Short mmCIF file of C-alpha atoms in Angstrom, two decimals:
data_model
loop_
_atom_site.label_atom_id
_atom_site.label_comp_id
_atom_site.label_asym_id
_atom_site.label_seq_id
_atom_site.Cartn_x
_atom_site.Cartn_y
_atom_site.Cartn_z
CA MET O 1 8.61 9.73 38.28
CA SER O 2 4.84 9.19 38.54
CA ASP O 3 3.32 5.68 38.70
CA ARG O 4 1.91 6.14 35.22
CA ASP O 5 5.30 7.14 33.83
CA THR O 6 6.92 4.14 35.49
CA ARG O 7 4.33 1.74 34.12
CA HIS O 8 4.79 3.26 30.68
CA GLN O 9 8.55 2.86 30.90
CA GLN O 10 8.24 -0.79 31.96
CA ALA O 11 5.78 -1.58 29.17
CA MET O 12 8.05 0.07 26.59
CA GLN O 13 11.09 -1.79 27.98
CA LYS O 14 9.23 -5.07 27.47
CA LEU O 15 8.20 -4.07 23.94
CA LYS O 16 11.78 -3.07 23.17
CA SER O 17 13.07 -6.48 24.31
CA ARG O 18 10.60 -8.24 22.00
CA VAL O 19 11.56 -6.02 19.05
CA ASP O 20 15.29 -6.45 19.70
CA GLU O 21 14.87 -10.21 19.98
CA LYS O 22 13.10 -10.44 16.63
CA VAL O 23 15.68 -8.23 14.94
CA ALA O 24 18.46 -10.46 16.28
CA GLU O 25 16.72 -13.59 14.99
CA ALA O 26 16.32 -12.22 11.47
CA THR O 27 19.65 -13.12 9.91
CA GLU O 28 18.84 -14.41 6.42
CA GLN O 29 19.34 -11.95 3.59
CA ARG O 30 17.84 -12.45 0.14
CA GLY O 31 15.22 -11.13 -2.23
CA LEU O 32 11.67 -11.61 -0.99
CA MET O 33 8.41 -12.67 -2.51
CA LEU O 34 5.48 -10.59 -1.31
CA VAL O 35 1.80 -11.11 -2.06
CA PHE O 36 -0.78 -8.35 -1.52
CA THR O 37 -4.18 -9.97 -1.94
CA GLY O 38 -7.75 -9.66 -0.61
CA ASN O 39 -10.72 -7.56 -1.70
CA GLY O 40 -9.76 -4.31 0.02
CA LYS O 41 -8.19 -1.12 -1.26
CA GLY O 42 -4.40 -0.82 -1.08
CA LYS O 43 -2.86 -3.76 -2.94
CA THR O 44 -1.59 -2.00 -6.07
CA THR O 45 -1.01 1.16 -4.06
CA ALA O 46 1.27 -0.66 -1.62
CA ALA O 47 3.17 -2.12 -4.58
CA TRP O 48 3.66 1.35 -6.05
CA GLY O 49 4.74 2.63 -2.65
CA THR O 50 7.46 -0.02 -2.63
CA VAL O 51 8.45 0.92 -6.19
CA THR O 52 8.95 4.52 -5.03
CA ARG O 53 10.99 3.29 -2.10
CA ALA O 54 13.29 1.10 -4.23
CA LEU O 55 13.76 3.86 -6.82
CA GLY O 56 14.58 6.21 -3.96
CA TYR O 57 17.68 4.10 -3.29
CA GLY O 58 18.58 4.00 -6.98
CA TYR O 59 17.59 0.36 -7.62
CA LYS O 60 16.26 -0.83 -10.98
CA VAL O 61 12.56 -1.73 -10.93
CA GLY O 62 10.33 -3.52 -13.42
CA VAL O 63 6.53 -3.22 -13.24
CA VAL O 64 4.17 -5.36 -15.30
CA GLN O 65 0.55 -4.21 -15.24
CA PHE O 66 -1.84 -6.93 -16.29
CA ILE O 67 -5.12 -5.02 -16.03
CA LYS O 68 -4.95 -1.33 -15.36
CA GLY O 69 -3.18 -0.48 -18.61
CA LEU O 70 -5.78 1.92 -19.85
CA TRP O 71 -6.31 3.82 -16.63
CA GLU O 72 -4.88 7.22 -16.05
CA CYS O 73 -2.26 6.81 -13.44
CA GLY O 74 -0.69 9.61 -11.42
CA GLU O 75 2.19 7.58 -10.07
CA ARG O 76 3.21 6.47 -13.54
CA GLU O 77 3.16 10.03 -14.87
CA ARG O 78 5.44 10.97 -12.06
CA LEU O 79 7.81 8.02 -12.07
CA VAL O 80 7.98 7.25 -15.77
CA GLU O 81 10.89 9.63 -16.29
CA ASP O 82 13.05 7.61 -13.92
CA PRO O 83 15.57 5.74 -16.07
CA ASN O 84 15.62 2.94 -13.45
CA LEU O 85 11.93 2.16 -13.94
CA GLU O 86 10.57 0.00 -16.73
CA VAL O 87 6.81 -0.47 -17.06
CA ALA O 88 5.21 -3.10 -19.32
CA ILE O 89 1.46 -2.82 -19.81
CA MET O 90 -1.17 -5.21 -21.06
CA ALA O 91 -2.82 -2.37 -22.95
CA THR O 92 -6.07 -4.11 -23.84
CA GLY O 93 -7.73 -2.63 -20.78
CA PHE O 94 -10.19 -4.38 -18.51
CA THR O 95 -10.99 -7.87 -19.56
CA TRP O 96 -14.67 -7.18 -18.83
CA ASP O 97 -14.58 -4.47 -21.48
CA THR O 98 -12.89 -6.49 -24.20
CA GLN O 99 -14.95 -9.66 -23.54
CA ASN O 100 -12.69 -11.55 -25.89
CA ARG O 101 -10.85 -14.46 -24.34
CA GLU O 102 -8.62 -15.21 -27.28
CA ALA O 103 -7.41 -11.64 -27.80
CA ASP O 104 -6.91 -11.21 -24.04
CA THR O 105 -4.94 -14.44 -23.79
CA GLN O 106 -2.68 -13.29 -26.61
CA ALA O 107 -2.16 -9.86 -25.02
CA CYS O 108 -1.45 -11.49 -21.65
CA ARG O 109 1.17 -13.87 -23.10
CA GLU O 110 2.94 -10.94 -24.77
CA VAL O 111 3.21 -8.96 -21.57
CA TRP O 112 4.15 -12.12 -19.63
CA ALA O 113 7.16 -12.43 -21.92
CA GLU O 114 8.28 -9.02 -20.63
CA ALA O 115 7.77 -10.25 -17.08
CA GLU O 116 9.87 -13.36 -17.75
CA ARG O 117 12.67 -11.21 -19.09
CA MET O 118 12.65 -9.03 -15.96
CA LEU O 119 12.45 -12.09 -13.68
CA ALA O 120 15.60 -13.45 -15.35
CA ASP O 121 17.59 -10.23 -15.06
CA PRO O 122 19.84 -10.02 -11.95
CA GLY O 123 20.11 -6.26 -12.53
CA VAL O 124 16.44 -5.80 -11.66
CA TYR O 125 16.10 -5.43 -7.87
CA LEU O 126 12.30 -5.41 -7.72
CA VAL O 127 9.67 -6.82 -10.08
CA VAL O 128 5.98 -6.02 -9.59
CA LEU O 129 3.43 -8.34 -11.21
CA ASP O 130 0.40 -6.13 -10.75
CA GLU O 131 -2.97 -7.94 -10.86
CA ILE O 132 -1.44 -11.10 -12.30
CA THR O 133 -3.81 -13.14 -10.07
CA TYR O 134 -6.67 -12.47 -12.50
CA MET O 135 -4.63 -13.82 -15.42
CA LEU O 136 -4.31 -17.13 -13.57
CA LYS O 137 -7.97 -17.09 -12.58
CA PHE O 138 -9.14 -16.49 -16.16
CA GLY O 139 -6.73 -19.12 -17.46
CA TYR O 140 -4.72 -16.71 -19.61
CA LEU O 141 -1.57 -17.95 -17.86
CA ASP O 142 -0.92 -21.27 -16.17
CA ILE O 143 0.35 -21.50 -12.63
CA ALA O 144 3.23 -23.87 -13.44
CA THR O 145 4.77 -21.35 -15.87
CA VAL O 146 4.50 -18.53 -13.36
CA LYS O 147 5.84 -20.60 -10.45
CA GLN O 148 8.86 -21.68 -12.47
CA ALA O 149 9.81 -18.14 -13.46
CA LEU O 150 9.45 -17.04 -9.83
CA ALA O 151 11.45 -19.96 -8.44
CA GLU O 152 14.30 -19.46 -10.89
CA ARG O 153 14.63 -15.71 -10.44
CA PRO O 154 17.93 -14.24 -9.14
CA ALA O 155 18.39 -14.71 -5.37
CA GLU O 156 18.64 -11.00 -4.67
CA GLN O 157 15.51 -10.07 -6.60
CA THR O 158 12.30 -9.20 -4.77
CA VAL O 159 8.91 -9.83 -6.41
CA ILE O 160 5.56 -8.33 -5.47
CA ILE O 161 2.34 -9.96 -6.65
CA THR O 162 -0.97 -8.15 -6.35
CA GLY O 163 -4.61 -9.01 -6.99
CA ARG O 164 -7.61 -10.64 -5.39
CA ASN O 165 -7.84 -14.38 -4.87
CA ALA O 166 -4.15 -15.11 -5.16
CA HIS O 167 -3.59 -18.74 -6.20
CA ARG O 168 -2.76 -20.80 -3.10
CA GLU O 169 0.41 -22.06 -4.79
CA LEU O 170 1.59 -18.44 -5.00
CA THR O 171 0.75 -17.60 -1.38
CA GLY O 172 2.34 -20.91 -0.42
CA MET O 173 5.72 -19.95 -1.87
CA ALA O 174 5.66 -16.30 -0.72
CA ASP O 175 7.73 -14.92 2.19
CA THR O 176 5.17 -12.27 3.13
CA VAL O 177 1.45 -12.40 2.48
CA THR O 178 -0.95 -9.62 3.41
CA GLU O 179 -4.69 -10.05 3.00
CA MET O 180 -6.15 -6.60 2.45
CA GLN O 181 -9.69 -6.99 3.71
CA GLU O 182 -12.36 -4.52 2.79
CA VAL O 183 -14.08 -3.30 5.93
CA ARG O 184 -15.72 -0.44 4.05
CA HIS O 185 -15.17 1.14 0.62
CA ALA O 186 -16.25 4.66 -0.30
CA PHE O 187 -17.16 3.54 -3.83
CA ASN O 188 -19.87 1.25 -2.43
CA ASN O 189 -21.45 4.19 -0.62
CA GLY O 190 -21.93 6.34 -3.70
CA LEU O 191 -18.61 8.19 -3.52
CA GLN O 192 -16.77 8.71 -6.79
CA ALA O 193 -13.26 7.44 -7.33
CA ARG O 194 -10.99 10.39 -6.76
CA ARG O 195 -8.25 11.68 -9.04
CA GLY O 196 -4.81 11.49 -7.43
CA ILE O 197 -6.17 9.21 -4.68
CA ASP O 198 -7.89 6.23 -6.32
CA PHE O 199 -6.25 6.51 -9.74
CA MET L 1 -16.81 -18.96 -31.41
CA SER L 2 -16.08 -21.94 -29.13
CA ASP L 3 -18.32 -22.75 -26.15
CA ARG L 4 -15.57 -21.72 -23.79
CA ASP L 5 -15.17 -18.37 -25.54
CA THR L 6 -18.93 -17.80 -25.44
CA ARG L 7 -19.11 -18.60 -21.72
CA HIS L 8 -16.20 -16.26 -21.09
CA GLN L 9 -17.90 -13.48 -23.04
CA GLN L 10 -21.14 -13.94 -21.11
CA ALA L 11 -19.36 -13.95 -17.75
CA MET L 12 -17.45 -10.80 -18.69
CA GLN L 13 -20.65 -9.12 -19.92
CA LYS L 14 -22.23 -9.80 -16.54
CA LEU L 15 -19.16 -8.46 -14.72
CA LYS L 16 -19.18 -5.36 -16.92
CA SER L 17 -22.84 -4.69 -16.07
CA ARG L 18 -22.06 -4.86 -12.36
CA VAL L 19 -19.06 -2.54 -12.72
CA ASP L 20 -21.02 -0.07 -14.87
CA GLU L 21 -23.90 -0.07 -12.40
CA LYS L 22 -21.63 0.73 -9.48
CA VAL L 23 -19.86 3.48 -11.43
CA ALA L 24 -23.27 5.04 -12.27
CA GLU L 25 -24.31 4.92 -8.60
CA ALA L 26 -21.17 6.68 -7.38
CA THR L 27 -22.12 10.32 -7.84
CA GLU L 28 -20.88 12.08 -4.70
CA GLN L 29 -17.58 13.94 -5.05
CA ARG L 30 -15.55 15.05 -2.06
CA GLY L 31 -12.35 14.38 -0.19
CA LEU L 32 -12.21 10.96 1.41
CA MET L 33 -11.07 9.58 4.71
CA LEU L 34 -9.16 6.32 4.38
CA VAL L 35 -7.90 4.07 7.15
CA PHE L 36 -5.23 1.41 6.56
CA THR L 37 -5.10 -0.70 9.70
CA GLY L 38 -4.41 -4.31 10.76
CA ASN L 39 -1.20 -6.12 11.67
CA GLY L 40 -0.02 -6.91 8.11
CA LYS L 41 2.62 -5.30 5.93
CA GLY L 42 1.47 -2.57 3.53
CA LYS L 43 -0.24 0.16 5.55
CA THR L 44 2.38 2.89 5.41
CA THR L 45 3.49 1.65 2.00
CA ALA L 46 -0.02 2.06 0.57
CA ALA L 47 -0.14 5.56 2.03
CA TRP L 48 3.17 6.43 0.34
CA GLY L 49 1.87 4.94 -2.90
CA THR L 50 -1.06 7.34 -2.73
CA VAL L 51 1.30 10.23 -1.98
CA THR L 52 3.23 9.41 -5.16
CA ARG L 53 -0.02 9.26 -7.10
CA ALA L 54 -1.27 12.63 -5.84
CA LEU L 55 2.11 14.28 -6.44
CA GLY L 56 2.03 12.81 -9.95
CA TYR L 57 -0.98 14.99 -10.68
CA GLY L 58 0.67 18.03 -9.14
CA TYR L 59 -1.39 18.14 -5.93
CA LYS L 60 -0.01 19.42 -2.64
CA VAL L 61 0.53 16.71 -0.04
CA GLY L 62 1.29 16.80 3.68
CA VAL L 63 2.70 13.78 5.50
CA VAL L 64 3.00 13.57 9.28
CA GLN L 65 5.06 10.64 10.54
CA PHE L 66 4.38 9.84 14.16
CA ILE L 67 6.80 6.95 14.63
CA LYS L 68 9.21 6.18 11.84
CA GLY L 69 11.04 9.49 12.06
CA LEU L 70 14.44 8.02 12.63
CA TRP L 71 14.29 5.32 10.01
CA GLU L 72 16.07 5.56 6.74
CA CYS L 73 13.43 5.96 4.14
CA GLY L 74 13.91 5.54 0.40
CA GLU L 75 10.63 7.12 -0.59
CA ARG L 76 11.34 10.22 1.40
CA GLU L 77 14.80 10.58 -0.08
CA ARG L 78 13.23 10.43 -3.48
CA LEU L 79 10.19 12.60 -2.94
CA VAL L 80 11.58 15.18 -0.57
CA GLU L 81 12.71 17.40 -3.41
CA ASP L 82 9.13 17.78 -4.62
CA PRO L 83 8.04 21.32 -3.69
CA ASN L 84 4.45 20.03 -3.35
CA LEU L 85 5.38 17.65 -0.54
CA GLU L 86 5.74 18.67 3.09
CA VAL L 87 6.81 16.07 5.66
CA ALA L 88 6.61 16.62 9.41
CA ILE L 89 8.34 14.08 11.60
CA MET L 90 8.11 13.18 15.25
CA ALA L 91 11.85 12.79 15.40
CA THR L 92 12.14 11.12 18.77
CA GLY L 93 12.11 7.71 17.11
CA PHE L 94 10.36 4.63 18.40
CA THR L 95 8.57 5.14 21.62
CA TRP L 96 9.93 1.80 22.85
CA ASP L 97 13.43 3.22 22.48
CA THR L 98 12.82 6.47 24.29
CA GLN L 99 10.73 4.88 27.09
CA ASN L 100 9.82 8.34 28.31
CA ARG L 101 6.11 9.11 28.29
CA GLU L 102 6.43 12.79 29.11
CA ALA L 103 9.01 13.57 26.42
CA ASP L 104 7.10 11.50 23.86
CA THR L 105 3.83 13.25 24.67
CA GLN L 106 5.50 16.60 24.20
CA ALA L 107 7.07 15.55 20.87
CA CYS L 108 3.74 14.15 19.72
CA ARG L 109 1.85 17.36 20.53
CA GLU L 110 4.41 19.37 18.59
CA VAL L 111 4.06 17.28 15.45
CA TRP L 112 0.27 17.17 15.90
CA ALA L 113 0.27 20.98 15.66
CA GLU L 114 1.79 20.56 12.17
CA ALA L 115 -0.96 18.06 11.33
CA GLU L 116 -3.65 20.49 12.51
CA ARG L 117 -2.21 23.20 10.30
CA MET L 118 -2.28 20.90 7.26
CA LEU L 119 -5.81 19.69 8.08
CA ALA L 120 -6.98 23.32 8.11
CA ASP L 121 -5.36 24.24 4.78
CA PRO L 122 -7.67 23.94 1.74
CA GLY L 123 -4.58 24.04 -0.49
CA VAL L 124 -3.47 20.64 0.79
CA TYR L 125 -5.17 17.91 -1.28
CA LEU L 126 -3.96 14.92 0.73
CA VAL L 127 -2.84 14.60 4.36
CA VAL L 128 -1.27 11.39 5.64
CA LEU L 129 -1.28 10.79 9.40
CA ASP L 130 1.17 7.90 9.44
CA GLU L 131 0.99 5.65 12.52
CA ILE L 132 -1.13 8.13 14.45
CA THR L 133 -3.13 5.18 15.86
CA TYR L 134 -0.32 4.47 18.34
CA MET L 135 -0.41 8.06 19.62
CA LEU L 136 -4.06 7.54 20.56
CA LYS L 137 -3.36 4.13 22.04
CA PHE L 138 -0.52 5.44 24.22
CA GLY L 139 -2.64 8.43 25.26
CA TYR L 140 -0.27 11.02 23.76
CA LEU L 141 -3.24 12.45 21.85
CA ASP L 142 -6.93 12.30 22.70
CA ILE L 143 -9.49 11.03 20.24
CA ALA L 144 -11.82 14.04 20.57
CA THR L 145 -9.07 16.44 19.41
CA VAL L 146 -8.22 14.27 16.43
CA LYS L 147 -11.86 13.71 15.45
CA GLN L 148 -12.59 17.42 15.52
CA ALA L 149 -9.67 18.32 13.27
CA LEU L 150 -10.71 15.60 10.82
CA ALA L 151 -14.37 16.60 10.83
CA GLU L 152 -13.61 20.27 10.25
CA ARG L 153 -11.10 19.77 7.45
CA PRO L 154 -11.79 21.24 3.96
CA ALA L 155 -14.40 19.23 2.01
CA GLU L 156 -12.04 18.51 -0.88
CA GLN L 157 -9.21 17.24 1.31
CA THR L 158 -8.48 13.53 1.56
CA VAL L 159 -6.91 12.07 4.73
CA ILE L 160 -5.17 8.74 5.14
CA ILE L 161 -4.67 7.27 8.60
CA THR L 162 -2.35 4.32 9.12
CA GLY L 163 -1.44 2.08 12.02
CA ARG L 164 -2.54 -1.03 13.88
CA ASN L 165 -5.60 -1.05 16.11
CA ALA L 166 -7.25 2.04 14.67
CA HIS L 167 -9.63 3.59 17.23
CA ARG L 168 -13.20 2.52 16.42
CA GLU L 169 -14.29 6.15 16.35
CA LEU L 170 -11.80 6.71 13.51
CA THR L 171 -12.88 3.67 11.50
CA GLY L 172 -16.47 4.68 12.18
CA MET L 173 -16.08 8.07 10.50
CA ALA L 174 -13.91 6.81 7.59
CA ASP L 175 -15.16 6.36 4.01
CA THR L 176 -12.80 3.49 3.25
CA VAL L 177 -11.28 1.09 5.75
CA THR L 178 -8.89 -1.68 4.82
CA GLU L 179 -7.73 -4.20 7.38
CA MET L 180 -4.30 -5.40 6.29
CA GLN L 181 -4.11 -8.87 7.82
CA GLU L 182 -0.81 -10.61 8.22
CA VAL L 183 -1.04 -14.08 6.73
CA ARG L 184 2.74 -14.48 6.80
CA HIS L 185 5.64 -12.08 7.36
CA ALA L 186 9.20 -12.77 6.20
CA PHE L 187 10.61 -11.07 9.30
CA ASN L 188 9.01 -13.73 11.53
CA ASN L 189 10.79 -16.45 9.58
CA GLY L 190 14.27 -15.11 10.15
CA LEU L 191 14.48 -12.97 7.01
CA GLN L 192 16.07 -9.56 7.42
CA ALA L 193 14.22 -6.38 6.54
CA ARG L 194 15.39 -5.38 3.09
CA ARG L 195 16.71 -2.02 1.98
CA GLY L 196 14.51 -0.43 -0.68
CA ILE L 197 11.72 -2.91 0.05
CA ASP L 198 10.93 -2.79 3.76
CA PHE L 199 12.47 0.60 4.53
#
C-alpha cells in the first residue's frame, strides 16, 4: 500500500471512530423540534424535503403554510394526492400585498387553529409550521400560545418551524437549529425565480 | 383605522415596494447553479425538496448521491417510481467505512460518469450532485473536471451541489449559495437520528 493510501486509511479510521462514538452516545428517542431560520434560500425547501421523506415511510404529515398560500407550488401539486398529507393554508397571500393587519390577524388565527389541532394529534408524525416566524414578528400570534402548543404536543411528534428571525424562545426550545445564511442569491443579481426550482 | 393599523399598512406598503422593485429587476432567465453548504442540517434535505418541486411540474430530474448510497432513504422509496427521476448512487457507502482510497476513487469516477451524462443532457431540467464536495476534498475528483462539466451544461439546466466545505471555485461560480450553519443539532445532545425525519 502506498504512503498516501495508508495515510488515507488512518484518517478514515479516525473519522470512523468519531462517528461510531457519536452514534453510540445518541440513545434518546423522541419526536424532535427543528428550526430552519436565517435569510438564505432553503428553509421551506428543507421542510418539504423532510415531508417527502416522512411520507415515503407512510407517516401522516400536517403542513401549515402561513405565507405562501397563493404561490404556485410544484411540491404541493405532486404530494397533495397523498392521503397521509394534510395542508392548511393561510390563503390571504403575502401580508405585504394585503396590507391589512386586522384581516391578516383573523386569517392567521384561523389557520393557527388547524395547527393546534395537528399539534394535539398523536397520529400526526410530523407537523410543519411554514413561515410561522413572521406571524410572531407581526404580532398576529403570541409566543406564549405557540410555545404551549409545542410543549404539549405528543412525545413522538416532530415539528419543523421555518422562517427568518425565529423568536429566541423558539430556538431556545428546539433540538436542532440551522441558520441558513445567504452568501449569494441569484434573485439579487437579476436572475428570475425559476419554475420547479424556486417555486 | 387605528394608529397601529395605519403604521402596519405603511410598513407593508414599503415592504411591497421593495419586493416589487426586486421582481422588476430580475429579468434574466436561465438554469441556476445552487450550492447548499455549511455544517448544519438541511443541505441534502433542501436538495430533495427541490427535486420534489421539479417533479411536481413534470420536469426530468437526475440525482447523483456520492455518499449516502447505503442509507435507507424515505424520499427515494417514495420518488423512485417517478419515471422522470433518475438516481445514480456511489454504492460503496461511507468512505470512513470502506477506508480504501483506491476503491473509493474508482467508485467515485464511475458515478461521476453518470453525472457527466446528466450534465450534458438538455432534457434534464435539474441535476443534484449530492455530497460531491467530499469527493473533491478527498481528491477522488479534481475541481477542473467538475468545473468544466458544470460550465458546459445546457443553459436551461439547474444544478444543485450539496456538502460541507464547498470548494471556493464552486461557490465562486454559483448563482445562489446558502451556508447552512449548525446552531444546535439534536444528535450532539444524545438524541437518536429519527426515521422519516433524519433519514
